mmCIF file of C-alpha atoms in Angstrom:
data_model
loop_
_atom_site.group_PDB
_atom_site.id
_atom_site.type_symbol
_atom_site.label_atom_id
_atom_site.label_comp_id
_atom_site.label_asym_id
_atom_site.label_seq_id
_atom_site.Cartn_x
_atom_site.Cartn_y
_atom_site.Cartn_z
ATOM 1 C CA MET A 171 -4.513 18.755 -4.031
ATOM 2 C CA THR A 172 -7.555 17.380 -3.788
ATOM 3 C CA ASN A 173 -9.941 19.990 -6.367
ATOM 4 C CA TYR A 174 -8.737 18.377 -9.821
ATOM 5 C CA ALA A 175 -10.977 20.525 -11.952
ATOM 6 C CA GLY A 176 -8.877 22.875 -14.394
ATOM 7 C CA LYS A 177 -5.874 21.685 -13.221
ATOM 8 C CA ARG A 178 -3.140 20.029 -15.472
ATOM 9 C CA ILE A 179 -1.436 16.782 -13.985
ATOM 10 C CA VAL A 180 0.859 15.132 -16.261
ATOM 11 C CA ILE A 181 0.843 11.096 -15.452
ATOM 12 C CA LEU A 182 4.001 9.420 -17.205
ATOM 13 C CA GLY A 183 3.168 5.808 -17.663
ATOM 14 C CA LEU A 184 0.273 4.621 -19.718
ATOM 15 C CA ALA A 185 0.461 0.888 -17.779
ATOM 16 C CA ARG A 186 -2.317 -0.365 -15.489
ATOM 17 C CA GLN A 187 -1.821 2.494 -12.424
ATOM 18 C CA GLY A 188 -1.937 5.176 -15.190
ATOM 19 C CA THR A 189 -4.866 3.959 -17.067
ATOM 20 C CA ALA A 190 -6.997 3.852 -13.692
ATOM 21 C CA LEU A 191 -5.215 7.017 -12.902
ATOM 22 C CA ALA A 192 -5.895 9.023 -16.128
ATOM 23 C CA ARG A 193 -9.719 7.712 -16.209
ATOM 24 C CA TYR A 194 -10.162 8.859 -12.501
ATOM 25 C CA LEU A 195 -9.142 12.632 -12.750
ATOM 26 C CA ALA A 196 -10.472 13.310 -16.162
ATOM 27 C CA GLY A 197 -13.288 12.509 -14.312
ATOM 28 C CA GLN A 198 -12.828 14.683 -11.788
ATOM 29 C CA GLY A 199 -12.650 17.763 -14.117
ATOM 30 C CA ALA A 200 -8.585 17.617 -14.974
ATOM 31 C CA ARG A 201 -6.608 18.378 -18.339
ATOM 32 C CA VAL A 202 -5.113 15.161 -17.959
ATOM 33 C CA VAL A 203 -1.933 14.347 -20.389
ATOM 34 C CA VAL A 204 -0.343 10.975 -20.631
ATOM 35 C CA SER A 205 3.575 10.490 -21.816
ATOM 36 C CA ASP A 206 4.626 6.883 -21.924
ATOM 37 C CA ARG A 207 8.243 6.298 -23.810
ATOM 38 C CA GLN A 208 6.822 3.769 -25.819
ATOM 39 C CA PRO A 209 5.526 4.601 -28.781
ATOM 40 C CA ALA A 210 1.338 4.038 -30.086
ATOM 41 C CA GLU A 211 1.762 0.842 -31.244
ATOM 42 C CA LYS A 212 2.607 -0.547 -28.881
ATOM 43 C CA LEU A 213 0.011 1.100 -26.012
ATOM 44 C CA ALA A 214 -3.295 -0.126 -27.897
ATOM 45 C CA GLU A 215 -4.733 -1.982 -24.838
ATOM 46 C CA GLY A 216 -4.002 1.507 -22.535
ATOM 47 C CA LEU A 217 -4.695 4.765 -25.970
ATOM 48 C CA ALA A 218 -8.136 1.678 -26.382
ATOM 49 C CA ALA A 219 -8.984 1.715 -22.660
ATOM 50 C CA LEU A 220 -9.179 5.925 -22.685
ATOM 51 C CA ARG A 221 -10.734 6.644 -26.347
ATOM 52 C CA ASP A 222 -13.651 8.153 -25.079
ATOM 53 C CA LEU A 223 -11.870 11.111 -22.595
ATOM 54 C CA GLU A 224 -10.340 14.506 -24.209
ATOM 55 C CA ILE A 225 -6.254 13.346 -22.499
ATOM 56 C CA GLU A 226 -3.733 15.190 -24.289
ATOM 57 C CA TYR A 227 -0.460 12.440 -25.292
ATOM 58 C CA ALA A 228 2.562 12.530 -25.477
ATOM 59 C CA LEU A 229 4.478 9.570 -26.823
ATOM 60 C CA GLY A 230 7.672 8.432 -27.657
ATOM 61 C CA GLY A 231 9.919 10.222 -24.815
ATOM 62 C CA HIS A 232 9.193 12.359 -21.742
ATOM 63 C CA PRO A 233 9.755 16.331 -22.837
ATOM 64 C CA ASP A 234 10.426 18.660 -20.430
ATOM 65 C CA THR A 235 7.048 20.755 -22.299
ATOM 66 C CA LEU A 236 5.423 18.918 -20.223
ATOM 67 C CA LEU A 237 5.871 20.429 -17.344
ATOM 68 C CA ASP A 238 5.064 23.954 -19.054
ATOM 69 C CA GLY A 239 1.897 24.320 -16.886
ATOM 70 C CA ALA A 240 1.833 22.048 -15.295
ATOM 71 C CA ASP A 241 -0.166 21.381 -11.564
ATOM 72 C CA LEU A 242 1.104 18.411 -10.560
ATOM 73 C CA LEU A 243 3.098 15.424 -12.360
ATOM 74 C CA CYS A 244 2.001 11.483 -11.209
ATOM 75 C CA LEU A 245 4.159 8.710 -11.371
ATOM 76 C CA SER A 246 3.309 5.046 -12.372
ATOM 77 C CA GLY A 247 4.473 2.709 -10.655
ATOM 78 C CA GLY A 248 7.331 1.394 -12.498
ATOM 79 C CA VAL A 249 8.646 5.429 -13.215
ATOM 80 C CA ASP A 250 11.162 6.646 -11.493
ATOM 81 C CA ALA A 251 11.428 9.277 -9.407
ATOM 82 C CA ASN A 252 14.740 9.805 -10.084
ATOM 83 C CA LEU A 253 13.624 10.758 -14.112
ATOM 84 C CA PRO A 254 15.399 13.422 -15.166
ATOM 85 C CA LEU A 255 11.896 15.065 -15.497
ATOM 86 C CA ALA A 256 10.807 14.543 -11.861
ATOM 87 C CA VAL A 257 13.905 15.910 -10.667
ATOM 88 C CA GLU A 258 12.827 18.892 -13.531
ATOM 89 C CA ALA A 259 9.833 18.850 -11.805
ATOM 90 C CA ARG A 260 11.110 18.869 -8.131
ATOM 91 C CA ARG A 261 13.074 22.108 -9.126
ATOM 92 C CA ARG A 262 10.112 23.736 -10.377
ATOM 93 C CA GLY A 263 7.981 23.511 -7.162
ATOM 94 C CA ILE A 264 5.593 21.283 -9.317
ATOM 95 C CA ALA A 265 4.498 18.628 -6.354
ATOM 96 C CA LEU A 266 4.273 14.360 -7.328
ATOM 97 C CA SER A 267 1.991 12.222 -6.909
ATOM 98 C CA ASN A 268 0.601 8.809 -7.744
ATOM 99 C CA ASP A 269 -2.695 6.580 -7.764
ATOM 100 C CA ALA A 270 -2.123 5.206 -4.566
ATOM 101 C CA GLN A 271 -2.068 8.526 -2.840
ATOM 102 C CA ILE A 272 -4.855 10.287 -4.655
ATOM 103 C CA PHE A 273 -6.691 6.616 -3.171
ATOM 104 C CA LEU A 274 -6.256 8.028 0.402
ATOM 105 C CA GLU A 275 -7.345 11.010 0.016
ATOM 106 C CA ALA A 276 -10.201 10.004 -1.773
ATOM 107 C CA CYS A 277 -10.867 6.863 -0.293
ATOM 108 C CA PRO A 278 -14.045 7.966 1.709
ATOM 109 C CA SER A 279 -13.097 4.884 4.530
ATOM 110 C CA PRO A 280 -10.855 5.426 7.505
ATOM 111 C CA HIS A 281 -10.623 1.715 7.774
ATOM 112 C CA THR A 282 -7.727 1.616 6.380
ATOM 113 C CA VAL A 283 -4.680 -1.182 6.053
ATOM 114 C CA GLY A 284 -1.310 -0.487 3.920
ATOM 115 C CA ILE A 285 1.521 -3.180 3.480
ATOM 116 C CA THR A 286 5.133 -3.291 2.536
ATOM 117 C CA GLY A 287 8.024 -5.466 2.761
ATOM 118 C CA SER A 288 10.618 -7.323 0.713
ATOM 119 C CA ALA A 289 8.856 -10.392 0.466
ATOM 120 C CA GLY A 290 5.569 -11.619 1.464
ATOM 121 C CA LYS A 291 3.670 -8.624 1.016
ATOM 122 C CA THR A 292 1.211 -10.129 -1.996
ATOM 123 C CA THR A 293 0.330 -13.083 0.848
ATOM 124 C CA THR A 294 0.090 -11.274 3.682
ATOM 125 C CA THR A 295 -2.450 -8.460 1.972
ATOM 126 C CA THR A 296 -4.518 -11.507 0.519
ATOM 127 C CA LEU A 297 -4.557 -13.085 4.116
ATOM 128 C CA VAL A 298 -5.599 -9.559 5.539
ATOM 129 C CA GLY A 299 -8.416 -9.312 2.692
ATOM 130 C CA ARG A 300 -9.957 -12.290 2.911
ATOM 131 C CA MET A 301 -9.683 -12.242 7.137
ATOM 132 C CA LEU A 302 -11.089 -9.249 7.101
ATOM 133 C CA ALA A 303 -13.835 -10.227 4.709
ATOM 134 C CA ALA A 304 -14.742 -13.274 7.398
ATOM 135 C CA ALA A 305 -15.992 -10.102 9.494
ATOM 136 C CA THR A 306 -17.639 -7.453 6.939
ATOM 137 C CA ALA A 307 -18.677 -7.888 4.094
ATOM 138 C CA ALA A 308 -17.267 -5.079 2.054
ATOM 139 C CA VAL A 309 -13.498 -5.377 1.862
ATOM 140 C CA TRP A 310 -11.165 -3.415 -0.975
ATOM 141 C CA VAL A 311 -8.002 -5.158 -1.571
ATOM 142 C CA GLY A 312 -5.697 -3.762 -4.190
ATOM 143 C CA GLY A 313 -3.147 -1.104 -4.783
ATOM 144 C CA ASN A 314 0.158 -3.073 -6.265
ATOM 145 C CA ILE A 315 -1.743 -5.564 -6.872
ATOM 146 C CA GLY A 316 -4.862 -6.542 -8.801
ATOM 147 C CA ASN A 317 -7.249 -3.013 -9.608
ATOM 148 C CA PRO A 318 -5.395 -0.003 -8.904
ATOM 149 C CA LEU A 319 -8.236 1.140 -5.711
ATOM 150 C CA ILE A 320 -8.617 4.886 -7.590
ATOM 151 C CA ALA A 321 -10.511 3.216 -10.129
ATOM 152 C CA ASP A 322 -13.108 1.772 -7.135
ATOM 153 C CA ALA A 323 -13.148 4.908 -4.903
ATOM 154 C CA ALA A 324 -16.575 6.014 -5.973
ATOM 155 C CA ARG A 325 -18.013 2.377 -5.003
ATOM 156 C CA MET A 326 -16.500 2.830 -1.646
ATOM 157 C CA SER A 327 -18.734 3.283 1.821
ATOM 158 C CA PRO A 328 -17.120 4.918 4.923
ATOM 159 C CA GLU A 329 -18.048 0.978 6.909
ATOM 160 C CA ASP A 330 -15.862 -0.062 4.004
ATOM 161 C CA TRP A 331 -12.406 -1.966 4.413
ATOM 162 C CA VAL A 332 -9.534 -1.540 1.917
ATOM 163 C CA VAL A 333 -6.611 -3.185 2.569
ATOM 164 C CA LEU A 334 -3.110 -1.836 0.209
ATOM 165 C CA GLU A 335 0.236 -3.837 -0.932
ATOM 166 C CA LEU A 336 2.301 -0.932 -1.234
ATOM 167 C CA SER A 337 5.646 -1.118 -2.664
ATOM 168 C CA SER A 338 9.019 0.731 -2.117
ATOM 169 C CA PHE A 339 8.186 2.502 -5.573
ATOM 170 C CA GLN A 340 4.991 3.995 -4.526
ATOM 171 C CA LEU A 341 5.993 4.836 -0.920
ATOM 172 C CA GLU A 342 8.812 7.017 -1.748
ATOM 173 C CA ILE A 343 7.200 10.149 -3.112
ATOM 174 C CA MET A 344 3.744 9.487 -0.799
ATOM 175 C CA THR A 345 2.699 11.531 1.995
ATOM 176 C CA ARG A 346 -0.046 10.060 2.805
ATOM 177 C CA SER A 347 -0.236 6.709 5.290
ATOM 178 C CA THR A 348 -3.256 3.948 6.452
ATOM 179 C CA ARG A 349 -4.483 4.136 9.643
ATOM 180 C CA VAL A 350 -3.376 -0.209 10.100
ATOM 181 C CA ALA A 351 0.781 0.083 9.150
ATOM 182 C CA ALA A 352 2.465 -3.179 8.642
ATOM 183 C CA VAL A 353 6.295 -3.091 7.401
ATOM 184 C CA LEU A 354 7.109 -6.672 7.151
ATOM 185 C CA ASN A 355 10.577 -6.904 6.593
ATOM 186 C CA ILE A 356 13.445 -5.598 4.394
ATOM 187 C CA THR A 357 16.187 -7.153 3.080
ATOM 188 C CA PRO A 358 17.850 -5.747 -0.264
ATOM 189 C CA ASN A 359 15.719 -5.204 -3.474
ATOM 190 C CA HIS A 360 15.968 -2.508 -5.844
ATOM 191 C CA LEU A 361 19.148 -1.630 -5.212
ATOM 192 C CA ASP A 362 19.392 -0.565 -8.474
ATOM 193 C CA ARG A 363 16.369 1.884 -8.508
ATOM 194 C CA HIS A 364 17.254 2.876 -5.242
ATOM 195 C CA GLY A 365 20.465 3.361 -4.856
ATOM 196 C CA THR A 366 21.473 2.136 -1.706
ATOM 197 C CA MET A 367 19.958 0.153 1.226
ATOM 198 C CA GLU A 368 19.417 3.154 3.262
ATOM 199 C CA ALA A 369 17.263 4.607 0.041
ATOM 200 C CA TYR A 370 15.380 2.010 0.412
ATOM 201 C CA ILE A 371 14.546 1.661 3.815
ATOM 202 C CA ALA A 372 14.003 5.167 3.997
ATOM 203 C CA ALA A 373 11.073 4.468 0.800
ATOM 204 C CA LYS A 374 9.810 1.789 3.198
ATOM 205 C CA SER A 375 9.374 3.779 6.222
ATOM 206 C CA GLY A 376 8.021 6.181 4.659
ATOM 207 C CA LEU A 377 4.340 4.102 5.202
ATOM 208 C CA LEU A 378 5.428 5.088 9.412
ATOM 209 C CA ARG A 379 6.072 8.343 8.674
ATOM 210 C CA HIS A 380 3.417 9.302 6.655
ATOM 211 C CA GLN A 381 0.777 7.448 9.255
ATOM 212 C CA PRO A 382 -1.953 9.225 11.729
ATOM 213 C CA PRO A 383 -1.234 9.254 15.439
ATOM 214 C CA ASP A 384 -4.656 6.764 15.937
ATOM 215 C CA GLY A 385 -2.697 4.129 14.112
ATOM 216 C CA VAL A 386 -1.504 0.473 14.483
ATOM 217 C CA ALA A 387 1.619 -0.014 13.541
ATOM 218 C CA VAL A 388 2.778 -3.967 12.495
ATOM 219 C CA LEU A 389 6.349 -4.623 12.573
ATOM 220 C CA GLY A 390 8.477 -8.113 11.975
ATOM 221 C CA ALA A 391 10.346 -8.582 14.999
ATOM 222 C CA GLU A 392 12.954 -11.276 13.090
ATOM 223 C CA ASP A 393 13.890 -8.720 10.507
ATOM 224 C CA ALA A 394 16.135 -5.990 11.970
ATOM 225 C CA ASN A 395 15.354 -3.542 9.275
ATOM 226 C CA ALA A 396 11.681 -3.873 10.299
ATOM 227 C CA ARG A 397 11.926 -4.142 13.900
ATOM 228 C CA ASN A 398 14.482 -0.032 13.701
ATOM 229 C CA LEU A 399 11.660 1.004 12.501
ATOM 230 C CA ALA A 400 9.490 1.460 15.544
ATOM 231 C CA GLY A 401 11.084 4.941 16.906
ATOM 232 C CA LEU A 402 8.884 5.939 13.614
ATOM 233 C CA VAL A 403 5.483 4.546 15.139
ATOM 234 C CA ARG A 404 3.045 8.275 16.120
ATOM 235 C CA GLY A 405 1.092 4.988 17.698
ATOM 236 C CA ARG A 406 0.348 1.863 18.965
ATOM 237 C CA ARG A 407 3.249 -0.850 17.722
ATOM 238 C CA ALA A 408 2.042 -4.690 17.057
ATOM 239 C CA TYR A 409 4.929 -6.897 16.224
ATOM 240 C CA PHE A 410 5.159 -10.677 14.847
ATOM 241 C CA GLY A 411 7.222 -12.941 14.951
ATOM 242 C CA ALA A 412 8.276 -16.141 17.726
ATOM 243 C CA ASP A 413 8.157 -15.975 21.288
ATOM 244 C CA LEU A 414 7.662 -12.215 21.376
ATOM 245 C CA ALA A 415 6.983 -11.871 25.761
ATOM 246 C CA GLY A 416 5.038 -8.907 25.902
ATOM 247 C CA ALA A 417 4.873 -7.253 22.947
ATOM 248 C CA GLU A 418 1.271 -7.095 21.072
ATOM 249 C CA GLY A 419 0.772 -8.533 17.860
ATOM 250 C CA ALA A 420 1.386 -12.494 16.939
ATOM 251 C CA GLN A 421 3.422 -15.298 17.524
ATOM 252 C CA LEU A 422 4.532 -18.313 17.230
ATOM 253 C CA ARG A 423 5.124 -20.019 20.436
ATOM 254 C CA GLY A 424 6.196 -23.803 20.304
ATOM 255 C CA ASP A 425 3.152 -25.428 18.221
ATOM 256 C CA ARG A 426 0.639 -22.504 18.657
ATOM 257 C CA LEU A 427 -0.361 -18.977 17.233
ATOM 258 C CA VAL A 428 -1.589 -16.682 19.881
ATOM 259 C CA TRP A 429 -2.374 -13.123 19.279
ATOM 260 C CA ARG A 430 -2.181 -10.248 22.290
ATOM 261 C CA TRP A 431 -3.940 -7.312 22.161
ATOM 262 C CA ASP A 432 -4.726 -5.341 25.667
ATOM 263 C CA GLY A 433 -2.925 -7.185 27.866
ATOM 264 C CA ARG A 434 -4.443 -10.156 27.191
ATOM 265 C CA GLU A 435 -3.519 -13.756 24.713
ATOM 266 C CA HIS A 436 -5.535 -15.547 22.791
ATOM 267 C CA GLU A 437 -4.639 -18.678 21.123
ATOM 268 C CA ILE A 438 -5.605 -19.105 17.378
ATOM 269 C CA GLY A 439 -4.629 -22.068 16.608
ATOM 270 C CA ALA A 440 -1.421 -24.872 15.745
ATOM 271 C CA VAL A 441 1.083 -24.384 13.047
ATOM 272 C CA GLY A 442 -0.238 -27.323 11.958
ATOM 273 C CA ASP A 443 -3.593 -26.144 10.806
ATOM 274 C CA ILE A 444 -1.204 -23.862 8.165
ATOM 275 C CA ALA A 445 -1.598 -25.316 4.652
ATOM 276 C CA LEU A 446 1.074 -23.308 3.266
ATOM 277 C CA ARG A 447 4.140 -24.874 4.398
ATOM 278 C CA GLY A 448 7.586 -22.776 5.231
ATOM 279 C CA ARG A 449 8.733 -20.741 8.099
ATOM 280 C CA HIS A 450 8.392 -17.976 5.763
ATOM 281 C CA ASN A 451 5.007 -18.811 5.207
ATOM 282 C CA GLN A 452 4.367 -19.363 9.214
ATOM 283 C CA LEU A 453 5.576 -15.342 9.742
ATOM 284 C CA ASN A 454 3.081 -13.802 6.814
ATOM 285 C CA VAL A 455 -0.044 -16.028 8.932
ATOM 286 C CA LEU A 456 2.078 -14.523 11.931
ATOM 287 C CA ALA A 457 1.570 -11.084 9.807
ATOM 288 C CA ALA A 458 -2.060 -11.098 8.868
ATOM 289 C CA CYS A 459 -3.121 -12.191 11.917
ATOM 290 C CA ALA A 460 -1.320 -9.286 13.925
ATOM 291 C CA ILE A 461 -2.490 -6.895 10.799
ATOM 292 C CA ALA A 462 -6.055 -8.215 10.598
ATOM 293 C CA GLY A 463 -6.471 -8.393 14.609
ATOM 294 C CA ALA A 464 -5.296 -4.464 14.887
ATOM 295 C CA ALA A 465 -7.714 -3.311 12.027
ATOM 296 C CA LEU A 466 -10.823 -5.027 13.801
ATOM 297 C CA ALA A 467 -9.678 -4.072 17.665
ATOM 298 C CA LEU A 468 -9.192 -0.962 16.080
ATOM 299 C CA ARG A 469 -12.598 -0.816 15.000
ATOM 300 C CA GLY A 470 -14.153 -1.986 18.287
ATOM 301 C CA ALA A 471 -14.518 -5.680 17.541
ATOM 302 C CA SER A 472 -14.117 -8.236 20.482
ATOM 303 C CA ALA A 473 -11.379 -10.815 20.713
ATOM 304 C CA GLU A 474 -13.525 -13.598 20.046
ATOM 305 C CA THR A 475 -15.176 -12.033 16.010
ATOM 306 C CA ALA A 476 -11.415 -10.990 15.694
ATOM 307 C CA LEU A 477 -10.018 -14.721 16.799
ATOM 308 C CA ALA A 478 -12.947 -15.939 14.652
ATOM 309 C CA ALA A 479 -12.014 -13.571 11.083
ATOM 310 C CA MET A 480 -8.046 -15.252 11.142
ATOM 311 C CA ARG A 481 -9.490 -18.425 11.366
ATOM 312 C CA ALA A 482 -11.905 -18.585 9.133
ATOM 313 C CA GLY A 483 -9.503 -16.460 6.503
ATOM 314 C CA LEU A 484 -6.852 -18.863 7.066
ATOM 315 C CA GLN A 485 -9.065 -22.047 5.932
ATOM 316 C CA GLY A 486 -8.684 -23.014 2.449
ATOM 317 C CA PHE A 487 -5.790 -20.570 2.384
#
């Protein structure tokens, strides 16, 4: 669904993502209903942010009557996709969505990057944003961190970069992805929400399953669960880790950081140039280099431009 005019859309959760999505959809002419389990007195900030809009509210619970006449049910990040109301929506044939999905449907730029992982995704996302900003002026970084980018979609242009951090909670109901998609690692996490490790991996893998075939997938070579998703990749593959032989991506070779693309290797710098300490941060830096390098290469940037952007993004971080 991309035309929301006149559609009845129910949003569960009046937090940061729900508030931004409600404003966007109301601006598109949708009949917006916001429901939250919290009572009104605990939602003063969100209610105040939307007070200029004609929005229907159902606070203190999620009654099944919310679905009567609904065209779409949107879940904020903290809302379980197995919530009884979401299960009932699927039974009735009502589609599920969220702010990240709707943003990707509305985003005017094809230059999109999505990053997920159990650890390191915020650092990596921030670094990728810095590297791309060194190559061009307009970069939007958000998603699961910072501002929900749906709030900024109207101000974006087709030439802008968009970098999204995406959680398993968002990905498990999404059917769209980004042109560059990175799965950093998948270690036991949020199993209280997903139930099993298999379900958690399946949620993360959505970033690859829905990726366009002209994209690049970046996988953590040192994490078995991330590496084993290679078979889902529809486009080009790149990796990050230590001593990756002929694989494309970014690798640590001795004390040198190396980026390989189109069969050529380029030295980024030395391990000692990384201000962030620890092996995990070395991997975050390698991931960021692999992701930013792939994104720039897809856009036709030279290797020299890509390397300069990587180095500039690392400075002072």
